[in-house]
Coordinates of C-alpha atoms in Angstrom, one line a residue:
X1 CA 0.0 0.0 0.0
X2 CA 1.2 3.2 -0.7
X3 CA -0.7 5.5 0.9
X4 CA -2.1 6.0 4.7
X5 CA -5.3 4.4 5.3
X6 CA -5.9 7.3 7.8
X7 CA -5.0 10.3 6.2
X8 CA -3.9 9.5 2.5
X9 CA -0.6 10.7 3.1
X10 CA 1.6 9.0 0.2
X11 CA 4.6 6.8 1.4
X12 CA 8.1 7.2 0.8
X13 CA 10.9 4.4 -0.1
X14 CA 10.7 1.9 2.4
X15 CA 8.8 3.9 5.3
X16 CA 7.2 1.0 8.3
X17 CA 4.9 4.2 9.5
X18 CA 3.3 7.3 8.1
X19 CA 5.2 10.3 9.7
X20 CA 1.8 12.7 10.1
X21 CA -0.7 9.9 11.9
X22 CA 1.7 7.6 13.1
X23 CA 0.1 4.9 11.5
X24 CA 2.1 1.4 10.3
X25 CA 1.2 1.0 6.5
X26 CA -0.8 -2.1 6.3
X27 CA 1.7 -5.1 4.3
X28 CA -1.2 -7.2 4.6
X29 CA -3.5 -4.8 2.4
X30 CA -0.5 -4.4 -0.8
X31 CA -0.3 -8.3 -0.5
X32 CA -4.2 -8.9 -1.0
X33 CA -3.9 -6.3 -3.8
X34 CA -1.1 -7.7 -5.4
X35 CA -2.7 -11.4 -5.4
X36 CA -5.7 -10.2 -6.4
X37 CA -4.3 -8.1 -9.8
X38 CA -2.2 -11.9 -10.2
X39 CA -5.6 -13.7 -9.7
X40 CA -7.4 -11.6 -12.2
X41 CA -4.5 -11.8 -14.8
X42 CA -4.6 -15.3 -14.6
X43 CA -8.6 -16.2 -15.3
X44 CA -9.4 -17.7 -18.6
X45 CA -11.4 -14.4 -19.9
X46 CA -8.9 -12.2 -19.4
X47 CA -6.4 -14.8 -21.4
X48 CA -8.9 -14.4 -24.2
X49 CA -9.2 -11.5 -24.3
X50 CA -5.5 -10.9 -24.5
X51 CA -5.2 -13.4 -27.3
X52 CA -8.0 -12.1 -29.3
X53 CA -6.7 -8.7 -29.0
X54 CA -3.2 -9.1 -30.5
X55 CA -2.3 -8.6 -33.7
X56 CA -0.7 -12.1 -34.0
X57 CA -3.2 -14.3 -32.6
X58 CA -1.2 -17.4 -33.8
X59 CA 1.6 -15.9 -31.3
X60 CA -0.4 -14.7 -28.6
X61 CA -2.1 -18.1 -28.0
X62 CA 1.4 -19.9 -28.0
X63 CA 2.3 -18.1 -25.0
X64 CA -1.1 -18.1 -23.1
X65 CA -0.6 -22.1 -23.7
X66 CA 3.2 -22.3 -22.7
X67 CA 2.1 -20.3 -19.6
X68 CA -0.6 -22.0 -18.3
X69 CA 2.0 -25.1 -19.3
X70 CA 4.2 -23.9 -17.0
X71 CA 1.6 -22.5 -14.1
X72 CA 1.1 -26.2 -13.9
X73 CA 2.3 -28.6 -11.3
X74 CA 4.6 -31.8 -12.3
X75 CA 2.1 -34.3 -12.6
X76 CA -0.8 -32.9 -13.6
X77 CA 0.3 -33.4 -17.8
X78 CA 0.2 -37.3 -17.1
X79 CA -2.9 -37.3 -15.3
X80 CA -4.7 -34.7 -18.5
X81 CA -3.1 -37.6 -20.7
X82 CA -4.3 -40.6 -18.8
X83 CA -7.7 -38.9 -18.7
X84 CA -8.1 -37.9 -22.5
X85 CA -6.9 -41.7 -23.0
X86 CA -9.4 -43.2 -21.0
X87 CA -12.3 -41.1 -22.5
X88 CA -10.8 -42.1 -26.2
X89 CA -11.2 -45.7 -25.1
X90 CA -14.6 -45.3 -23.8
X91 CA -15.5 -43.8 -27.0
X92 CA -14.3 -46.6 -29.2
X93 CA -15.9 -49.3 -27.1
X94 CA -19.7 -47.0 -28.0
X95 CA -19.1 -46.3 -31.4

């Protein structure tokens, strides 16, 4: 956060308190902020949005893929493989 709560004073470098109220700057507050702009960048409509917006659409969805690739934990490729596999077998056995 960089501003006093109280009065709206604006905070300078690395400052724990605001000098006119005497009032800590709230760490908690710029870290809920901070996750939620991450949270927001990260939702599937705003990836759209980003990819239909470009001018090289090709491009922009490349890297929306190879970052949501790499957002991913280790073993959750193998388990998207094992499912897609399972529902292609369950497929064949209907048609």
């Amino acid at each position: 956060m960089n501003q006093c709560s109280k009065c709206g004073h604006q905070r300078q470098g690395d400052e724990k308190k605001c000098p006119q109220c005497d009032l800590f700057y709230s760490k908690i507050d710029e870290f809920l902020a901070e996750e939620e702009a991450k949270d927001t960048q990260d939702t599937l409509k705003t990836r759209l949005n980003r990819v239909l917006s470009a001018t090289d659409r090709k491009q922009a969805l490349i890297v929306e893929l190879r970052a949501i690739y790499q957002a991913m934990p280790k073993g959750s490729l193998w388990i998207m493989y094992l499912v897609l596999t399972f529902v292609f077998a369950l497929l064949m056995m209907v048609i």
